[in-house]
Amino acid sequence: MTNSNPESPVTPSQVASTPNNFLGDIIAEDVRTKKYGDAQIQTRFPPEPNGYLHIGHAKAICIDFGLADQFGGKTNLRFDDTNPEKEEQEYVDSIMADVRWLGFEWDRLCYASDYFGQLYEWALQLIKAGKAYVDDLTADEIRQHRGTLTEPGKDSPYRDRSVEENLDLFTRMKAGEFPDGTRVLRAKIDMASPNLNMRDPVMYRILHASHQRTGDEWCIYPMYDYAHGQSDSLERVTHSMCTLEFTDHQPIYRWYIEQLGIFPTQQIEFDRLNITYTMLSKRKLLQLVKENRVSGWDDPRMPTLRGIRRRGFTPEAIRTFVAAAGVSRTNGVTDIEMLEHFQRDDLNHRARRAMAVLHPLKLVIDNYPEGQEEFVEVANNPEDPSAGTRQVPFSREVYIEHDDFREVPPPKYYRLSPGKEVRLRNAYFVTAQSVVKDAEGNVVEVHCTYDPLSRGGNSPDGRKVKSTMHWVSAAHAISAEIRLYGNLFAKADPYDLEEGQDVLDNLNPNSVEILLGAKLEPSLANAKLEDRFQFERVGYFCLDPDSAEGKLVFNRTLALKDSWAKEQKKAGA
RNA sequence: UGGGCGAUCGUCUAAUGGUAGGACAGUGCCCUUUGGAGGCACUUGUCCAGGUUCGAAUCCUGGUCGCCCAGCCA
C-alpha cells in the first residue's frame, strides 16, 4: 500500500490514505526523539461491546490502525467490557467481524475484563496508600456532595476511614456481602477540583450482574475511568487516541498511573466524525432498532457498518473518505456528499455495468422482424477493459425508462420524443413514431422504427444522436424488486429541533422507496451477494440478502449524478 | 457561571513567522455510445480589536462565538 518510488504512479486514493495530520505529527516527533526508546508504536481500538459499529467508529479504527501501521507499530482490539449490564457477546462478535470487513487485523485481542484481577490488586494498593476509600453514600448523596460547575464539592463523611476499615469493607464488597448500590470505592483526590472528574471519582461499584466473559466471578466492577488508562498502560500502548470529550479525563488517568508507578501512555484526543443527514448516537441507533423504525442494525439506511455494507458501500471507499475528511480538534460536520463522492468514485472503477429499467415503458420497433432476436456485445465496464464484454439479447420489443420518453419534450430534453432519433446503447438508432395511450391519456407504449445499419450504436453515415438510452429486451427481461434508499434523516442537522421534539422526529419519511416492476437484463439473474453493479444511467446497486431463488432484490447504493435532474430543478426554481 | 478544548472558502482540511493550498459542493466550457466518467477554467476564506515583527492564519493581549464536563455509563 505504501509507495516509496517517486517515479511510479500514485493513485489519488493512495495519497489520501496517508494524509498528514496532527496525530501523525506527534507520533513522528516521538519516534524521532525516541520517546519510547526502541519500543514500537502501540495503539488500540477500544470499543464497548454494547452496540454495532458505525461510520464514526470507522474513523477511529482508521486512525488507530492506520497510524500504527504507518509507523510500523501494532494495534490491539480491546473490548472495554466493564459494564455487564449493557454488554453482549453478540456485539463482541459483530465488532470483530466489522473491523475485519473494514480491512484491519489486530495484533492482540484484549478485554478490559482480562485485567479485573490486576485492577483489584491495584485498588488494594491505593487503599493501603490512603489514596482510596469506601463510601457508603447513596448515588444521590454522592451527586449532591459533588458540587456544581461553579461550586466546589464537599467531602464525604466516610472519606477519612482508616486503611484497615477500607480494606475490610472493600474485600467484603468483592465477597458479595453488600447489595448493589450500597457502597462504592472512590479515589481520594480533591473534592474542590475545578475538573469535576477529579472530585473523588468512583473506582468500583457493586453490581451483582453476570458478565459475558467472567460470569459470576465478580460482583464489583471497575468504572471506565479506573480501567481505561491502566488497560492502556498494561498493553504498553504508546499513543492512546480517543475523542475530544475525554480530554477532561486525562488528569484521572495520569493520577492513577502516577500513584501506581506504571507505564505512562500518552492520550491524544481528536474530533468525532459528524455527517450531515446522519445521527451517530449509539443509544438512539439502538432505539431505532428496538422500536422497529428500521429493519435492524443492518438496515441499509443505518449508518452502522452493517447497514452501509448491506447498502453496498465498500470498505475501500469508507477508508478513503475517512482519510479525505481528515482529523483535527474542531467540531465540524462533514458533508455526506463527500462520503458519496468517494463511494461513487470507487464503484465507478470497479462495478460491472448492467442495464436495468426501473420504471418500464414498452418500446415497439415496428420495422424489426417479428420473432427475431440477436445478441449485442456490451462492455462490462468501460472504465476497465479487462472486465471484458458480454452478450445482451435484443428483440422487437424492449423496455425503456418511462422518463426517457416525453410526448412533449421540455427545453434541453435530449431523450426520445416523437420524430426524434436516439441510440439504444450498444444496439441501434431508433426514431419515435407514435404512442399508445390508456383511457386516462397516459402513454403506455411507444412505437418507433430502427436503422438496421446502425447496429452496435453507430451509423455508417456518421450521423450523430444527442442521447443514448439503456434498454432491456422485453422477451428476455427478468423481474426484480428494487429498493431505493435516501437519507435516514430529513434535515442536514437531525438535532435541529423545535421545542419538545426528539431527534427521531426528524426521520425522513421517504427514506426508502420500493419498486416492484423493474425489468433487468437476464445476466443479472446470476448476481451474488457482495457483487456490485452500475445499472447504467441509473446508479450503483447490489444484491440484497433478502433475495431468494426466483426472487431478486437489489438495493440502490447511490444514484448516479444526474445533471438533467439538476437542469430541471434550475428550470423549476 | 468554574474548568477544559476549539475557531482558515458554503463544508472538511493544509500551511508549524516568509506566495493562504487541496478535497467535496457550486458555476461555466470542452469531451462523451451512460445528461455517468473525464478534462479545463472560475468563484468564495484566516472570528473581532489591538500589539510584536521587515513580514502574522501562525506569536502576545483583550474580546466574541461554539463544543465538552455536575452517571454507581463508556
Tab-separated table of N, CA, C and O (backbone and C1' of nucleotides) in Angstrom, chain B residues 9-32:
chain	number	residue	atom	x	y	z
B	9	C	P	-13.720	29.398	6.859
B	9	C	O5'	-13.497	29.040	5.329
B	9	C	C5'	-14.578	28.657	4.502
B	9	C	C4'	-14.607	29.546	3.292
B	9	C	C3'	-15.670	29.186	2.265
B	9	C	O3'	-16.306	30.371	1.812
B	9	C	C1'	-13.546	29.203	1.241
B	10	G	P	-17.537	30.973	2.701
B	10	G	O5'	-18.629	29.832	2.678
B	10	G	C5'	-19.869	30.033	3.363
B	10	G	C4'	-20.673	28.762	3.295
B	10	G	C3'	-19.984	27.548	3.895
B	10	G	O3'	-20.268	27.435	5.270
B	10	G	C1'	-20.719	27.029	1.709
B	11	U	P	-19.134	26.871	6.264
B	11	U	O5'	-19.035	25.343	5.829
B	11	U	C5'	-20.058	24.413	6.178
B	11	U	C4'	-19.620	23.020	5.813
B	11	U	C3'	-18.255	22.622	6.346
B	11	U	O3'	-18.316	22.165	7.684
B	11	U	C1'	-18.371	22.099	4.059
B	12	C	P	-17.061	22.404	8.635
B	12	C	O5'	-15.996	21.328	8.114
B	12	C	C5'	-16.241	19.937	8.287
B	12	C	C4'	-15.164	19.141	7.586
B	12	C	C3'	-13.726	19.502	7.934
B	12	C	O3'	-13.296	18.960	9.167
B	12	C	C1'	-13.925	19.270	5.600
B	13	U	P	-12.095	19.699	9.957
B	13	U	O5'	-10.858	19.637	8.953
B	13	U	C5'	-10.202	18.407	8.688
B	13	U	C4'	-9.191	18.602	7.587
B	13	U	C3'	-7.963	19.434	7.949
B	13	U	O3'	-7.005	18.616	8.606
B	13	U	C1'	-8.803	20.121	5.842
B	14	A	P	-5.711	19.286	9.222
B	14	A	O5'	-4.877	19.646	7.914
B	14	A	C5'	-3.901	20.631	7.974
B	14	A	C4'	-3.174	20.683	6.660
B	14	A	C3'	-2.017	21.672	6.684
B	14	A	O3'	-0.862	21.035	7.190
B	14	A	C1'	-3.359	22.072	4.782
B	15	A	P	-0.056	21.664	8.392
B	15	A	O5'	0.552	22.930	7.673
B	15	A	C5'	1.332	22.762	6.490
B	15	A	C4'	1.516	24.104	5.856
B	15	A	C3'	1.991	25.181	6.803
B	15	A	O3'	3.400	25.077	6.928
B	15	A	C1'	0.169	25.988	5.504
B	16	U	P	4.344	25.964	7.709
B	16	U	O5'	3.662	26.117	9.157
B	16	U	C5'	3.777	27.339	9.882
B	16	U	C4'	4.292	27.083	11.283
B	16	U	C3'	5.719	26.542	11.357
B	16	U	O3'	6.299	26.965	12.575
B	16	U	C1'	4.255	24.973	12.297
B	17	G	P	7.132	28.095	12.850
B	17	G	O5'	6.504	29.236	11.955
B	17	G	C5'	6.208	30.508	12.503
B	17	G	C4'	6.082	31.467	11.365
B	17	G	C3'	7.288	31.499	10.443
B	17	G	O3'	6.884	31.846	9.137
B	17	G	C1'	6.974	33.599	11.371
B	18	G	P	6.974	30.723	7.996
B	18	G	O5'	6.913	31.628	6.686
B	18	G	C5'	5.691	32.301	6.353
B	18	G	C4'	5.906	33.090	5.091
B	18	G	C3'	6.514	32.283	3.956
B	18	G	O3'	6.015	32.794	2.726
B	18	G	C1'	8.005	34.014	4.586
B	19	U	P	4.766	32.028	2.042
B	19	U	O5'	4.620	32.874	0.703
B	19	U	C5'	4.271	34.263	0.776
B	19	U	C4'	3.366	34.578	-0.384
B	19	U	C3'	2.043	33.785	-0.399
B	19	U	O3'	1.020	34.588	-0.948
B	19	U	C1'	3.292	33.234	-2.309
B	20	A	P	-0.084	35.099	0.017
B	20	A	O5'	-0.770	33.774	0.568
B	20	A	C5'	-1.549	32.977	-0.286
B	20	A	C4'	-1.872	31.694	0.429
B	20	A	C3'	-3.052	30.943	-0.171
B	20	A	O3'	-2.610	30.074	-1.195
B	20	A	C1'	-3.366	31.185	2.157
B	21	G	P	-3.340	30.207	-2.651
B	21	G	O5'	-3.622	28.684	-3.024
B	21	G	C5'	-2.606	27.877	-3.526
B	21	G	C4'	-2.663	26.508	-2.922
B	21	G	C3'	-3.913	25.669	-3.219
B	21	G	O3'	-3.980	25.170	-4.537
B	21	G	C1'	-3.251	25.375	-0.990
B	22	G	P	-5.362	24.661	-5.142
B	22	G	O5'	-5.654	23.276	-4.414
B	22	G	C5'	-4.771	22.171	-4.600
B	22	G	C4'	-5.208	21.014	-3.747
B	22	G	C3'	-6.655	20.561	-3.943
B	22	G	O3'	-6.790	19.702	-5.057
B	22	G	C1'	-6.198	20.725	-1.635
B	23	A	P	-8.207	19.517	-5.774
B	23	A	O5'	-9.072	18.747	-4.688
B	23	A	C5'	-8.805	17.372	-4.394
B	23	A	C4'	-9.751	16.897	-3.324
B	23	A	C3'	-11.225	17.123	-3.641
B	23	A	O3'	-11.760	16.103	-4.458
B	23	A	C1'	-10.771	17.878	-1.457
B	24	C	P	-12.942	16.435	-5.457
B	24	C	O5'	-14.186	16.660	-4.472
B	24	C	C5'	-14.706	15.578	-3.708
B	24	C	C4'	-15.807	16.070	-2.804
B	24	C	C3'	-16.914	16.865	-3.490
B	24	C	O3'	-17.865	16.033	-4.103
B	24	C	C1'	-16.243	17.990	-1.529
B	25	A	P	-18.596	16.550	-5.451
B	25	A	O5'	-19.391	17.834	-4.920
B	25	A	C5'	-20.521	17.674	-4.070
B	25	A	C4'	-21.035	19.039	-3.655
B	25	A	C3'	-21.365	19.994	-4.787
B	25	A	O3'	-22.630	19.735	-5.355
B	25	A	C1'	-20.127	21.128	-3.129
B	26	G	P	-22.854	19.977	-6.920
B	26	G	O5'	-22.695	21.557	-7.054
B	26	G	C5'	-23.611	22.416	-6.393
B	26	G	C4'	-23.219	23.843	-6.631
B	26	G	C3'	-23.054	24.248	-8.095
B	26	G	O3'	-24.295	24.524	-8.700
B	26	G	C1'	-21.240	25.082	-6.841
B	27	U	P	-24.504	24.170	-10.239
B	27	U	O5'	-23.684	25.328	-10.958
B	27	U	C5'	-24.058	26.687	-10.790
B	27	U	C4'	-23.086	27.575	-11.508
B	27	U	C3'	-22.766	27.169	-12.935
B	27	U	O3'	-23.762	27.600	-13.856
B	27	U	C1'	-20.760	27.670	-11.813
B	28	G	P	-24.011	26.679	-15.160
B	28	G	O5'	-22.789	27.057	-16.110
B	28	G	C5'	-22.668	28.382	-16.620
B	28	G	C4'	-21.338	28.548	-17.291
B	28	G	C3'	-21.025	27.531	-18.383
B	28	G	O3'	-21.650	27.872	-19.624
B	28	G	C1'	-19.142	27.782	-16.984
B	29	C	P	-21.951	26.668	-20.682
B	29	C	O5'	-20.520	26.293	-21.268
B	29	C	C5'	-19.828	27.209	-22.111
B	29	C	C4'	-18.415	26.737	-22.328
B	29	C	C3'	-18.269	25.380	-23.006
B	29	C	O3'	-18.382	25.463	-24.414
B	29	C	C1'	-16.818	25.486	-21.142
B	30	C	P	-18.852	24.153	-25.251
B	30	C	O5'	-17.592	23.171	-25.123
B	30	C	C5'	-16.366	23.503	-25.758
B	30	C	C4'	-15.325	22.451	-25.445
B	30	C	C3'	-15.701	21.027	-25.836
B	30	C	O3'	-15.461	20.776	-27.206
B	30	C	C1'	-14.790	21.032	-23.654
B	31	C	P	-16.396	19.687	-27.974
B	31	C	O5'	-16.004	18.300	-27.278
B	31	C	C5'	-14.696	17.753	-27.422
B	31	C	C4'	-14.549	16.538	-26.542
B	31	C	C3'	-15.622	15.468	-26.735
B	31	C	O3'	-15.332	14.637	-27.830
B	31	C	C1'	-15.332	15.881	-24.435
B	32	U	P	-16.549	14.006	-28.677
B	32	U	O5'	-17.167	12.946	-27.670
B	32	U	C5'	-16.393	11.815	-27.260
B	32	U	C4'	-17.124	11.072	-26.180
B	32	U	C3'	-18.546	10.642	-26.531
B	32	U	O3'	-18.546	9.429	-27.254
B	32	U	C1'	-18.512	11.630	-24.370
